[in-house]
Coordinates of N, CA, C and O in Angstrom, one line a residue:
P1 N -18.0 9.6 -23.5 CA -18.8 9.0 -22.8 C -18.2 8.5 -21.3 O -16.9 8.4 -21.1
Q2 N -19.2 8.5 -20.3 CA -18.9 8.1 -19.1 C -18.8 6.8 -18.8 O -19.0 6.1 -19.5
S3 N -17.5 6.8 -18.0 CA -17.5 5.1 -17.7 C -17.4 4.9 -16.1 O -17.3 6.0 -15.2
S4 N -17.3 3.9 -15.5 CA -17.3 3.5 -13.9 C -15.9 2.5 -14.2 O -16.1 1.5 -14.8
P5 N -15.6 2.5 -12.7 CA -14.3 1.5 -12.6 C -14.7 0.3 -12.4 O -14.4 -0.7 -12.5
A6 N -16.0 0.1 -12.0 CA -16.7 -1.1 -11.8 C -17.3 -1.8 -13.3 O -17.1 -3.0 -13.3
L7 N -17.0 -0.9 -14.3 CA -16.9 -1.7 -15.5 C -15.6 -2.2 -16.0 O -15.7 -2.9 -17.1
H8 N -14.5 -2.0 -15.4 CA -13.3 -2.2 -15.8 C -12.5 -3.1 -15.1 O -11.6 -2.9 -14.5
I9 N -13.5 -3.5 -14.1 CA -12.9 -4.4 -12.5 C -11.9 -5.6 -13.3 O -10.7 -5.6 -12.5
G10 N -11.9 -6.4 -14.2 CA -10.9 -7.3 -14.9 C -9.5 -6.6 -14.8 O -8.8 -7.4 -14.8
A11 N -10.0 -5.7 -15.9 CA -8.2 -4.6 -16.4 C -7.7 -4.2 -14.9 O -6.7 -4.1 -14.6
I12 N -8.6 -3.8 -13.7 CA -8.0 -3.5 -12.9 C -7.3 -4.2 -12.0 O -6.2 -4.3 -11.1
V13 N -8.1 -5.3 -11.9 CA -7.1 -6.6 -10.9 C -6.0 -7.2 -11.7 O -5.3 -7.1 -11.1
K14 N -6.1 -7.1 -13.1 CA -4.8 -7.8 -13.8 C -3.7 -6.8 -13.3 O -2.7 -7.4 -13.3
T15 N -4.0 -5.6 -13.4 CA -2.8 -4.3 -13.1 C -2.4 -4.4 -11.8 O -1.4 -4.7 -11.6
A16 N -3.4 -4.4 -11.0 CA -2.9 -5.1 -9.4 C -2.2 -6.1 -9.2 O -1.1 -5.9 -8.5
C17 N -2.3 -7.2 -10.0 CA -1.9 -8.3 -9.4 C -0.7 -8.1 -10.3 O 0.5 -9.0 -10.0
G18 N -0.6 -7.5 -11.3 CA 1.0 -7.3 -11.9 C 2.0 -6.5 -11.1 O 3.2 -6.9 -11.0
M19 N 1.2 -5.4 -10.9 CA 2.1 -4.8 -9.5 C 2.5 -5.4 -8.3 O 3.6 -5.3 -7.8
A20 N 1.9 -6.7 -7.7 CA 1.9 -7.2 -6.9 C 3.1 -8.1 -6.9 O 3.7 -8.6 -6.0
T21 N 3.5 -8.2 -8.3 CA 4.6 -9.4 -8.5 C 5.5 -8.2 -9.3 O 6.7 -9.1 -9.7
A22 N 5.6 -7.3 -9.0 CA 6.6 -6.5 -9.8 C 8.0 -6.3 -9.1 O 8.6 -7.0 -8.6
T23 N 9.1 -6.5 -10.3 CA 10.3 -6.6 -10.0 C 11.2 -5.9 -11.2 O 10.5 -5.6 -12.4
V24 N 12.1 -5.2 -11.1 CA 13.1 -4.4 -12.3 C 14.4 -5.0 -11.8 O 15.0 -5.1 -11.0
D25 N 15.1 -5.6 -13.2 CA 16.3 -6.2 -13.0 C 16.4 -7.2 -12.1 O 17.5 -6.8 -11.0
Q26 N 15.5 -8.0 -11.6 CA 15.7 -9.0 -10.7 C 15.4 -8.5 -9.4 O 15.9 -9.1 -8.3
V27 N 14.9 -7.6 -9.0 CA 15.0 -6.8 -7.8 C 13.4 -6.3 -7.5 O 12.8 -6.2 -8.1
E28 N 12.9 -7.3 -6.2 CA 11.8 -7.0 -6.0 C 11.3 -5.6 -5.6 O 12.2 -4.9 -4.8
L29 N 10.4 -5.2 -5.8 CA 9.9 -3.5 -5.7 C 8.7 -4.1 -4.4 O 7.6 -3.9 -4.6
R30 N 9.7 -4.3 -3.2 CA 8.3 -4.6 -2.1 C 7.3 -3.6 -1.8 O 6.2 -3.9 -1.0
C31 N 7.5 -2.0 -1.8 CA 6.8 -1.4 -1.4 C 5.5 -1.3 -2.1 O 4.5 -1.4 -2.0
L32 N 6.0 -1.3 -3.6 CA 4.8 -1.4 -4.8 C 4.2 -2.7 -4.7 O 2.7 -2.4 -4.5
Q33 N 4.6 -3.6 -4.2 CA 4.2 -5.1 -4.1 C 2.9 -4.9 -2.8 O 1.8 -5.3 -3.2
E34 N 3.3 -4.2 -1.6 CA 2.9 -4.1 -0.8 C 1.7 -3.4 -0.8 O 0.5 -3.8 -0.5
N35 N 1.4 -2.4 -1.5 CA 0.3 -1.3 -2.0 C -0.2 -2.0 -2.8 O -2.0 -2.0 -3.1
A36 N 0.1 -2.6 -3.8 CA -0.4 -3.4 -4.9 C -1.3 -4.8 -4.1 O -2.8 -4.9 -4.2
M37 N -0.9 -5.6 -3.1 CA -1.9 -6.3 -2.3 C -2.8 -5.8 -1.5 O -4.0 -6.3 -1.3
N38 N -2.7 -4.5 -0.7 CA -3.6 -3.7 -0.3 C -4.7 -3.3 -1.2 O -6.1 -3.3 -0.9
L39 N -4.2 -3.3 -2.2 CA -5.7 -2.6 -3.2 C -6.3 -4.0 -3.7 O -7.7 -3.9 -4.3
I40 N -5.8 -5.3 -3.9 CA -6.3 -6.2 -3.9 C -7.0 -6.7 -3.1 O -8.4 -7.1 -3.3
C41 N -6.6 -6.7 -1.7 CA -7.4 -7.2 -0.8 C -9.0 -6.1 -0.7 O -9.9 -6.4 -0.9
Q42 N -8.8 -4.4 -0.9 CA -9.9 -3.5 -1.4 C -10.9 -4.4 -2.4 O -12.0 -4.0 -2.1
L43 N -10.3 -4.4 -3.4 CA -11.1 -4.9 -4.5 C -12.0 -6.3 -4.4 O -13.2 -6.7 -4.8
L44 N -11.2 -7.2 -3.4 CA -11.8 -8.5 -3.0 C -13.1 -7.9 -2.3 O -14.0 -8.9 -2.4
E45 N -13.0 -7.2 -1.1 CA -13.8 -6.7 -0.2 C -14.9 -6.2 -1.1 O -16.3 -6.3 -1.0
C46 N -15.0 -5.4 -2.2 CA -15.7 -4.3 -2.7 C -16.3 -5.2 -3.8 O -17.5 -5.4 -4.0
F47 N -15.9 -6.1 -4.7 CA -16.5 -6.9 -5.5 C -16.6 -8.1 -5.4 O -16.9 -9.2 -6.6
G48 N -15.8 -9.1 -4.7 CA -16.1 -10.3 -4.4 C -17.5 -11.0 -4.2 O -17.4 -12.4 -4.5
K49 N -18.3 -10.5 -3.8 CA -19.8 -11.2 -3.7 C -20.2 -10.6 -4.7 O -22.0 -11.1 -4.8
V50 N -19.8 -9.7 -5.9 CA -20.8 -9.2 -7.1 C -21.0 -10.6 -8.1 O -19.9 -11.2 -8.6
P51 N -22.1 -11.0 -8.3 CA -22.3 -11.8 -9.5 C -22.1 -11.3 -10.6 O -22.2 -10.2 -11.0
D52 N -21.5 -12.5 -11.5 CA -21.2 -12.3 -12.7 C -22.6 -12.2 -13.8 O -23.2 -13.6 -13.6
S53 N -22.9 -11.3 -14.5 CA -24.1 -11.2 -15.0 C -24.2 -12.2 -16.4 O -25.0 -12.7 -16.7
H54 N -23.0 -12.5 -17.0 CA -22.8 -13.2 -18.0 C -22.6 -15.0 -17.7 O -22.7 -16.3 -18.4
Q55 N -22.1 -15.1 -16.4 CA -22.1 -17.1 -15.8 C -22.6 -16.9 -14.2 O -22.2 -16.5 -13.3
A56 N -23.9 -17.6 -14.7 CA -24.8 -18.0 -13.3 C -23.7 -18.6 -12.0 O -23.1 -19.7 -12.9
G57 N -24.1 -18.3 -11.1 CA -23.3 -18.8 -9.8 C -21.6 -18.4 -9.8 O -20.9 -19.0 -9.0
L58 N -21.5 -17.6 -10.5 CA -20.0 -17.0 -10.3 C -19.9 -15.8 -9.9 O -20.6 -14.8 -10.4
N59 N -19.0 -15.0 -9.5 CA -18.6 -13.8 -9.4 C -17.8 -13.5 -10.2 O -17.1 -13.5 -11.3
V60 N -17.8 -11.8 -10.3 CA -17.1 -11.2 -11.6 C -15.6 -11.1 -11.3 O -14.9 -11.0 -12.4
L61 N -15.0 -11.8 -10.2 CA -13.8 -11.7 -10.3 C -13.6 -13.2 -10.2 O -12.0 -13.8 -10.4
N62 N -14.0 -14.0 -10.9 CA -14.1 -15.5 -11.2 C -12.5 -15.8 -12.4 O -12.0 -16.6 -11.9
D63 N -13.1 -14.8 -12.8 CA -12.1 -15.0 -14.2 C -10.5 -14.8 -13.7 O -9.4 -14.9 -14.5
D64 N -10.3 -13.9 -12.9 CA -9.2 -13.3 -12.0 C -8.6 -14.0 -11.0 O -7.4 -13.6 -10.6
I65 N -9.0 -15.5 -10.7 CA -8.4 -16.2 -9.6 C -7.4 -16.6 -9.7 O -6.2 -16.2 -8.9
P66 N -6.8 -17.4 -10.8 CA -5.4 -17.6 -11.2 C -4.3 -16.2 -10.9 O -3.2 -16.2 -10.1
Q67 N -4.5 -15.0 -11.4 CA -3.7 -14.0 -10.6 C -3.9 -13.7 -9.6 O -2.8 -13.4 -9.2
I68 N -5.0 -13.4 -8.7 CA -4.9 -13.1 -7.6 C -4.3 -14.1 -6.8 O -3.7 -14.0 -5.5
S69 N -4.4 -15.3 -6.9 CA -3.9 -16.7 -6.2 C -2.5 -16.4 -6.3 O -1.6 -16.3 -5.3
S70 N -2.1 -16.1 -7.6 CA -0.5 -16.0 -7.6 C 0.1 -15.1 -7.1 O 1.1 -15.2 -6.3
S71 N -0.8 -14.0 -6.9 CA 0.1 -12.5 -6.0 C -0.3 -13.0 -4.8 O 0.7 -12.6 -3.7
I72 N -1.2 -13.6 -3.8 CA -1.1 -13.8 -2.7 C 0.0 -14.7 -2.2 O 0.6 -14.4 -1.5
K73 N 0.1 -15.9 -3.0 CA 1.2 -16.8 -2.7 C 2.5 -16.0 -3.1 O 3.5 -16.2 -2.2
N74 N 2.8 -14.9 -3.8 CA 4.3 -14.6 -4.1 C 4.2 -13.6 -2.8 O 5.6 -13.2 -2.0
A75 N 3.2 -13.1 -2.2 CA 3.2 -12.2 -0.7 C 3.8 -12.7 0.1 O 4.2 -12.5 1.1
L76 N 3.0 -14.2 0.2 CA 2.9 -15.1 1.7 C 4.5 -15.8 1.5 O 5.2 -15.8 2.6
G77 N 5.1 -15.8 0.2 CA 6.6 -16.3 0.1 C 7.7 -15.4 0.0 O 8.8 -15.8 0.3
S78 N 6.9 -13.8 0.3 CA 8.6 -13.1 0.3 C 9.3 -13.2 1.7 O 10.4 -13.0 1.6
P79 N 9.1 -13.6 3.0 CA 9.9 -13.5 3.9 C 10.9 -14.8 3.8 O 12.0 -15.2 4.2
D80 N 10.6 -15.8 2.9 CA 11.4 -16.8 2.5 C 12.6 -16.2 1.8 O 14.2 -16.6 1.8
D81 N 12.6 -15.3 1.2 CA 13.5 -15.1 0.1 C 14.5 -13.8 0.9 O 15.6 -13.8 0.6
D82 N 13.6 -13.1 1.8 CA 14.8 -12.2 2.3 C 13.7 -11.6 3.5 O 12.2 -11.5 3.4
S83 N 14.3 -11.7 4.7 CA 13.3 -11.3 5.5 C 14.0 -9.9 6.3 O 13.6 -9.9 7.8
N84 N 13.6 -8.8 5.5 CA 13.7 -7.6 6.2 C 12.5 -7.0 6.2 O 11.4 -7.7 6.2
E85 N 12.2 -5.5 6.6 CA 11.1 -5.4 7.4 C 10.3 -4.9 6.5 O 8.9 -5.2 6.4
S86 N 10.6 -4.7 4.7 CA 9.6 -4.5 3.7 C 9.0 -6.2 3.2 O 7.8 -6.2 3.1
S87 N 9.9 -7.1 3.6 CA 9.5 -8.2 3.0 C 8.5 -8.5 4.1 O 7.4 -9.5 3.5
C88 N 8.7 -8.2 5.3 CA 7.8 -8.9 6.1 C 6.3 -8.5 6.0 O 5.4 -8.6 6.6
R89 N 6.3 -6.7 5.9 CA 5.2 -5.8 5.6 C 4.6 -6.5 4.4 O 3.2 -6.8 4.5
L90 N 5.4 -6.9 3.3 CA 4.7 -7.3 2.4 C 3.8 -8.8 2.4 O 2.6 -9.1 2.2
F91 N 4.4 -9.7 3.5 CA 3.7 -11.1 4.0 C 2.6 -10.5 4.8 O 1.7 -11.3 4.6
F92 N 2.2 -9.7 5.9 CA 1.5 -9.4 6.5 C 0.2 -8.7 5.5 O -1.2 -9.0 5.8
A93 N 0.6 -8.0 4.2 CA -0.4 -7.3 3.7 C -1.2 -8.7 2.8 O -2.2 -9.0 2.2
G94 N 0.3 -10.0 2.2 CA -0.7 -10.9 1.7 C -1.5 -11.7 2.7 O -2.4 -12.6 2.4
C95 N -1.4 -11.9 3.9 CA -2.2 -12.4 4.8 C -3.4 -11.9 5.2 O -4.7 -12.7 5.1
R96 N -3.2 -10.6 5.4 CA -4.9 -9.7 5.0 C -5.7 -10.1 3.8 O -6.8 -10.3 4.0
T97 N -4.8 -9.9 2.5 CA -5.4 -10.5 1.3 C -6.1 -11.7 1.0 O -7.1 -12.1 0.6
L98 N -5.6 -12.6 2.0 CA -5.8 -14.2 1.9 C -7.0 -14.4 2.8 O -7.7 -15.0 2.3
Q99 N -7.0 -13.4 4.0 CA -8.3 -13.4 4.6 C -9.4 -13.2 4.1 O -10.7 -13.9 4.0
M100 N -9.5 -12.0 3.5 CA -10.5 -11.6 2.7 C -10.8 -12.2 1.6 O -11.9 -12.4 0.9
F101 N -9.7 -13.1 0.6 CA -10.1 -14.1 -0.3 C -11.1 -15.2 0.5 O -12.0 -15.6 -0.3
L102 N -10.6 -15.8 1.7 CA -11.2 -17.0 2.0 C -12.9 -16.3 2.5 O -13.8 -17.0 2.5
K103 N -12.8 -15.0 3.5 CA -13.9 -14.5 3.8 C -15.0 -14.4 2.7 O -16.4 -14.6 2.7
M104 N -14.5 -13.9 1.6 CA -15.3 -13.5 0.5 C -15.7 -14.7 -0.6 O -16.8 -14.6 -1.3
N105 N -15.2 -16.0 0.0 CA -15.4 -17.4 -0.9 C -15.4 -16.9 -2.1 O -16.1 -17.4 -2.9
I106 N -13.8 -16.7 -2.7 CA -13.6 -16.1 -4.0 C -13.9 -17.5 -5.0 O -14.5 -17.7 -5.8
T107 N -13.3 -18.8 -4.3 CA -13.3 -19.7 -4.7 C -13.5 -20.8 -4.1 O -13.0 -20.9 -3.2
P108 N -14.4 -21.9 -4.4 CA -14.4 -23.2 -3.4 C -13.6 -24.4 -4.0 O -13.4 -25.4 -3.5
D109 N -12.3 -24.1 -5.0 CA -11.6 -25.0 -5.6 C -10.6 -25.4 -4.6 O -9.6 -24.2 -4.1
R110 N -10.6 -26.5 -3.9 CA -9.7 -26.9 -3.0 C -8.0 -26.9 -3.0 O -7.7 -26.5 -2.5
P111 N -8.0 -27.3 -4.4 CA -6.5 -27.2 -4.7 C -6.0 -26.0 -4.9 O -4.6 -25.4 -4.3
V112 N -6.7 -25.2 -5.2 CA -6.5 -23.7 -5.5 C -5.8 -22.7 -4.3 O -5.1 -22.6 -3.3
L113 N -7.1 -23.2 -2.9 CA -6.8 -22.5 -1.5 C -5.7 -23.6 -0.6 O -5.1 -22.7 0.2
K114 N -5.7 -24.9 -1.3 CA -4.6 -25.0 -0.3 C -3.1 -24.7 -0.7 O -2.2 -24.6 0.0
R115 N -3.0 -24.5 -2.4 CA -1.5 -23.9 -2.7 C -1.4 -22.5 -1.9 O -0.3 -22.1 -1.8
I116 N -2.3 -21.7 -1.8 CA -2.3 -20.8 -1.4 C -2.3 -20.2 0.2 O -1.6 -19.5 0.9
F117 N -2.8 -21.1 0.9 CA -2.9 -21.3 1.9 C -1.7 -22.1 3.0 O -1.4 -21.5 4.3
R118 N -1.1 -22.8 2.2 CA 0.2 -23.5 3.0 C 1.0 -22.5 3.4 O 1.7 -22.9 4.5
P119 N 1.7 -22.0 2.5 CA 2.7 -20.8 3.4 C 2.4 -20.3 4.9 O 3.3 -19.9 5.4
V120 N 1.4 -20.0 4.9 CA 0.9 -19.7 6.3 C 0.7 -20.4 7.4 O 0.6 -20.2 8.8
V121 N 0.9 -21.6 7.1 CA 0.5 -22.8 8.2 C 1.6 -22.9 9.2 O 2.6 -23.1 8.5
P122 N 1.6 -22.8 10.3 CA 2.9 -22.3 11.2 C 3.5 -24.2 11.2 O 2.4 -24.9 11.7
D123 N 4.9 -24.2 11.2 CA 5.0 -25.7 11.7 C 5.3 -25.9 13.4 O 5.2 -24.9 13.9
S124 N 5.7 -27.0 13.8 CA 6.0 -27.1 14.8 C 6.8 -26.4 15.7 O 6.9 -26.4 17.0
S125 N 8.0 -26.1 15.1 CA 9.1 -25.3 15.6 C 8.6 -23.9 15.6 O 9.2 -23.3 16.4
V126 N 7.5 -23.3 15.2 CA 6.9 -22.0 15.3 C 6.1 -21.7 16.2 O 5.9 -21.1 17.4
V127 N 5.3 -23.0 16.6 CA 3.9 -22.9 17.4 C 4.1 -24.2 18.0 O 4.5 -25.3 17.6
G128 N 4.6 -24.2 19.5 CA 4.7 -25.3 20.3 C 3.5 -25.7 20.9 O 2.5 -25.5 21.0
F129 N 3.6 -27.2 20.6 CA 2.1 -27.8 20.9 C 2.4 -28.6 22.2 O 3.5 -29.4 22.2
F130 N 1.3 -28.7 23.1 CA 1.6 -29.1 24.2 C 0.3 -29.6 24.9 O -0.9 -28.8 24.1
S131 N 0.3 -30.6 25.6 CA -1.2 -30.9 26.0 C -1.5 -30.2 27.5 O -0.5 -29.6 28.0
V132 N -2.6 -30.2 28.0 CA -3.2 -29.4 29.2 C -2.3 -29.7 30.3 O -1.9 -29.1 31.3
D133 N -2.1 -31.2 30.4 CA -1.5 -31.5 31.7 C 0.1 -31.7 32.0 O 0.6 -31.7 32.8
E134 N 0.8 -30.7 30.4 CA 2.3 -30.8 30.5 C 2.6 -29.2 31.1 O 1.6 -28.5 30.9
K135 N 3.8 -29.2 31.6 CA 4.2 -27.7 31.5 C 4.4 -27.3 30.0 O 4.6 -27.8 29.4
L136 N 4.4 -25.7 30.4 CA 4.9 -24.8 29.3 C 5.8 -24.9 28.6 O 6.6 -25.1 29.5
P137 N 6.2 -25.5 27.4 CA 7.6 -25.5 26.9 C 8.3 -24.6 27.0 O 7.9 -23.3 26.9
L138 N 9.6 -24.7 27.2 CA 10.4 -23.3 27.4 C 10.8 -22.7 26.6 O 10.9 -21.3 27.1
E139 N 10.7 -23.4 24.9 CA 10.8 -21.8 24.2 C 9.6 -21.3 24.1 O 9.6 -19.8 23.6
I140 N 8.6 -21.8 24.8 CA 7.7 -20.4 24.7 C 7.5 -19.6 25.9 O 6.9 -18.7 26.2
A141 N 7.7 -19.9 27.1 CA 7.8 -19.5 28.3 C 9.0 -18.4 28.0 O 8.1 -17.6 28.8
R142 N 9.6 -18.7 27.4 CA 10.7 -17.6 27.2 C 10.9 -17.5 25.8 O 12.0 -17.9 25.2
P143 N 10.0 -16.5 25.1 CA 10.5 -16.3 23.4 C 11.5 -15.5 23.7 O 12.3 -14.9 24.4
P144 N 12.2 -15.5 22.6 CA 13.6 -14.4 22.1 C 13.6 -13.2 22.3 O 12.0 -12.9 22.3
Q145 N 14.0 -12.3 22.6 CA 14.2 -10.9 23.3 C 14.6 -10.4 21.9 O 15.3 -10.5 21.2
C146 N 14.1 -9.1 22.0 CA 14.4 -8.2 20.6 C 15.0 -7.1 21.2 O 14.5 -6.1 22.5
D147 N 15.7 -6.2 20.8 CA 16.6 -5.1 21.3 C 15.6 -4.0 20.5 O 15.0 -4.1 19.1
D148 N 15.3 -3.0 21.2 CA 14.6 -2.0 20.9 C 15.3 -1.3 19.4 O 14.6 -0.9 18.4
D149 N 16.7 -1.4 19.1 CA 17.5 -0.8 17.8 C 16.9 -2.0 16.9 O 17.4 -1.7 15.6
D150 N 16.7 -3.4 17.3 CA 16.9 -4.5 15.8 C 15.8 -4.5 15.4 O 14.8 -5.1 15.8
E151 N 15.1 -3.5 14.4 CA 14.2 -3.8 13.9 C 13.8 -4.9 13.3 O 12.4 -5.4 12.8
G152 N 14.9 -5.5 12.6 CA 14.6 -6.7 11.7 C 13.8 -7.8 12.4 O 13.0 -8.4 11.9
S153 N 14.2 -8.1 13.8 CA 13.7 -9.2 15.0 C 12.0 -8.4 14.8 O 11.4 -9.6 15.1
F154 N 12.0 -7.6 15.3 CA 10.6 -7.0 15.2 C 9.4 -7.5 13.8 O 8.7 -7.4 14.0
S155 N 10.4 -7.2 13.2 CA 9.6 -7.4 11.6 C 9.5 -8.9 11.1 O 8.5 -9.5 10.9
A156 N 10.2 -9.8 12.0 CA 10.1 -10.8 12.0 C 9.1 -11.3 13.0 O 8.3 -12.5 12.4
L157 N 8.9 -10.8 13.8 CA 7.4 -11.1 14.7 C 6.4 -11.0 13.9 O 5.5 -11.7 14.3
L158 N 6.4 -10.2 12.7 CA 4.8 -9.6 12.1 C 4.6 -10.9 11.5 O 3.6 -11.3 11.2
V159 N 5.9 -11.8 11.0 CA 5.6 -12.9 10.1 C 5.0 -14.0 11.1 O 3.7 -14.5 10.6
H160 N 5.4 -14.2 12.4 CA 4.9 -15.3 13.3 C 3.0 -14.7 13.5 O 2.2 -15.6 13.6
L161 N 3.1 -13.5 13.7 CA 1.8 -12.8 14.0 C 1.0 -12.8 13.2 O -0.6 -13.6 13.2
G162 N 0.9 -12.9 11.7 CA 0.7 -12.8 10.6 C 0.4 -14.5 10.5 O -1.1 -14.6 9.8
R163 N 0.7 -15.5 10.6 CA 0.8 -16.5 10.2 C -0.3 -17.1 11.2 O -1.7 -17.9 11.0
L164 N -0.3 -16.6 12.6 CA -1.3 -17.0 13.9 C -2.4 -16.6 13.4 O -3.5 -17.0 13.8
W165 N -2.4 -15.2 13.5 CA -3.6 -14.6 12.7 C -4.7 -15.3 11.8 O -5.7 -15.4 12.0
S166 N -3.7 -15.5 10.7 CA -4.6 -15.9 9.4 C -5.0 -17.6 9.8 O -6.2 -17.8 9.4
V167 N -4.4 -18.2 10.4 CA -4.9 -19.6 10.9 C -6.3 -19.4 11.7 O -7.1 -20.4 11.6
G168 N -6.0 -18.4 12.8 CA -7.1 -18.4 13.6 C -8.3 -17.8 13.0 O -9.2 -17.7 13.8
S169 N -8.2 -17.4 11.9 CA -9.3 -16.5 11.3 C -9.9 -17.1 10.1 O -10.5 -16.4 9.3
V170 N -9.6 -18.3 10.0 CA -9.9 -19.1 9.1 C -11.9 -19.2 9.0 O -12.0 -20.0 10.1
P171 N -12.3 -18.7 8.0 CA -14.0 -19.0 8.3 C -14.3 -20.4 8.4 O -14.0 -21.2 7.3

């Protein structure tokens, strides 16, 4: 009998979420996790607005919200564990997935949204706050310099950009 991926969306999402948190012998598989986050982002975009035929007022991804939010939270916490390039790329994939999660309004549950959004909110040490009448703070006026050979510092900038981009694009 013929089948369609749309008929198995729950299993596909669960598999993608499993890949998004995959480890082998306590080692994170960052490349697999990043690609899984990109897949979850695509699934949210394609199926985020599809109503559930069995539960009125809910979408087909409603049952998978705990797994999806856990995967997003894991990706957003990756630079805390290790700040190499692959961790920063995973963080940025998590930012994109979080934005799609918010854009598609997957859940209106405030505690869930607060829990997964907290890692991307920059603190005052990352973003300098100052009034219009004040001079530009020194740490903003002269940001840290990156050497062309130092890929780690370039990827660390990706984390800062991802945080600012995510906060700036909240619907």
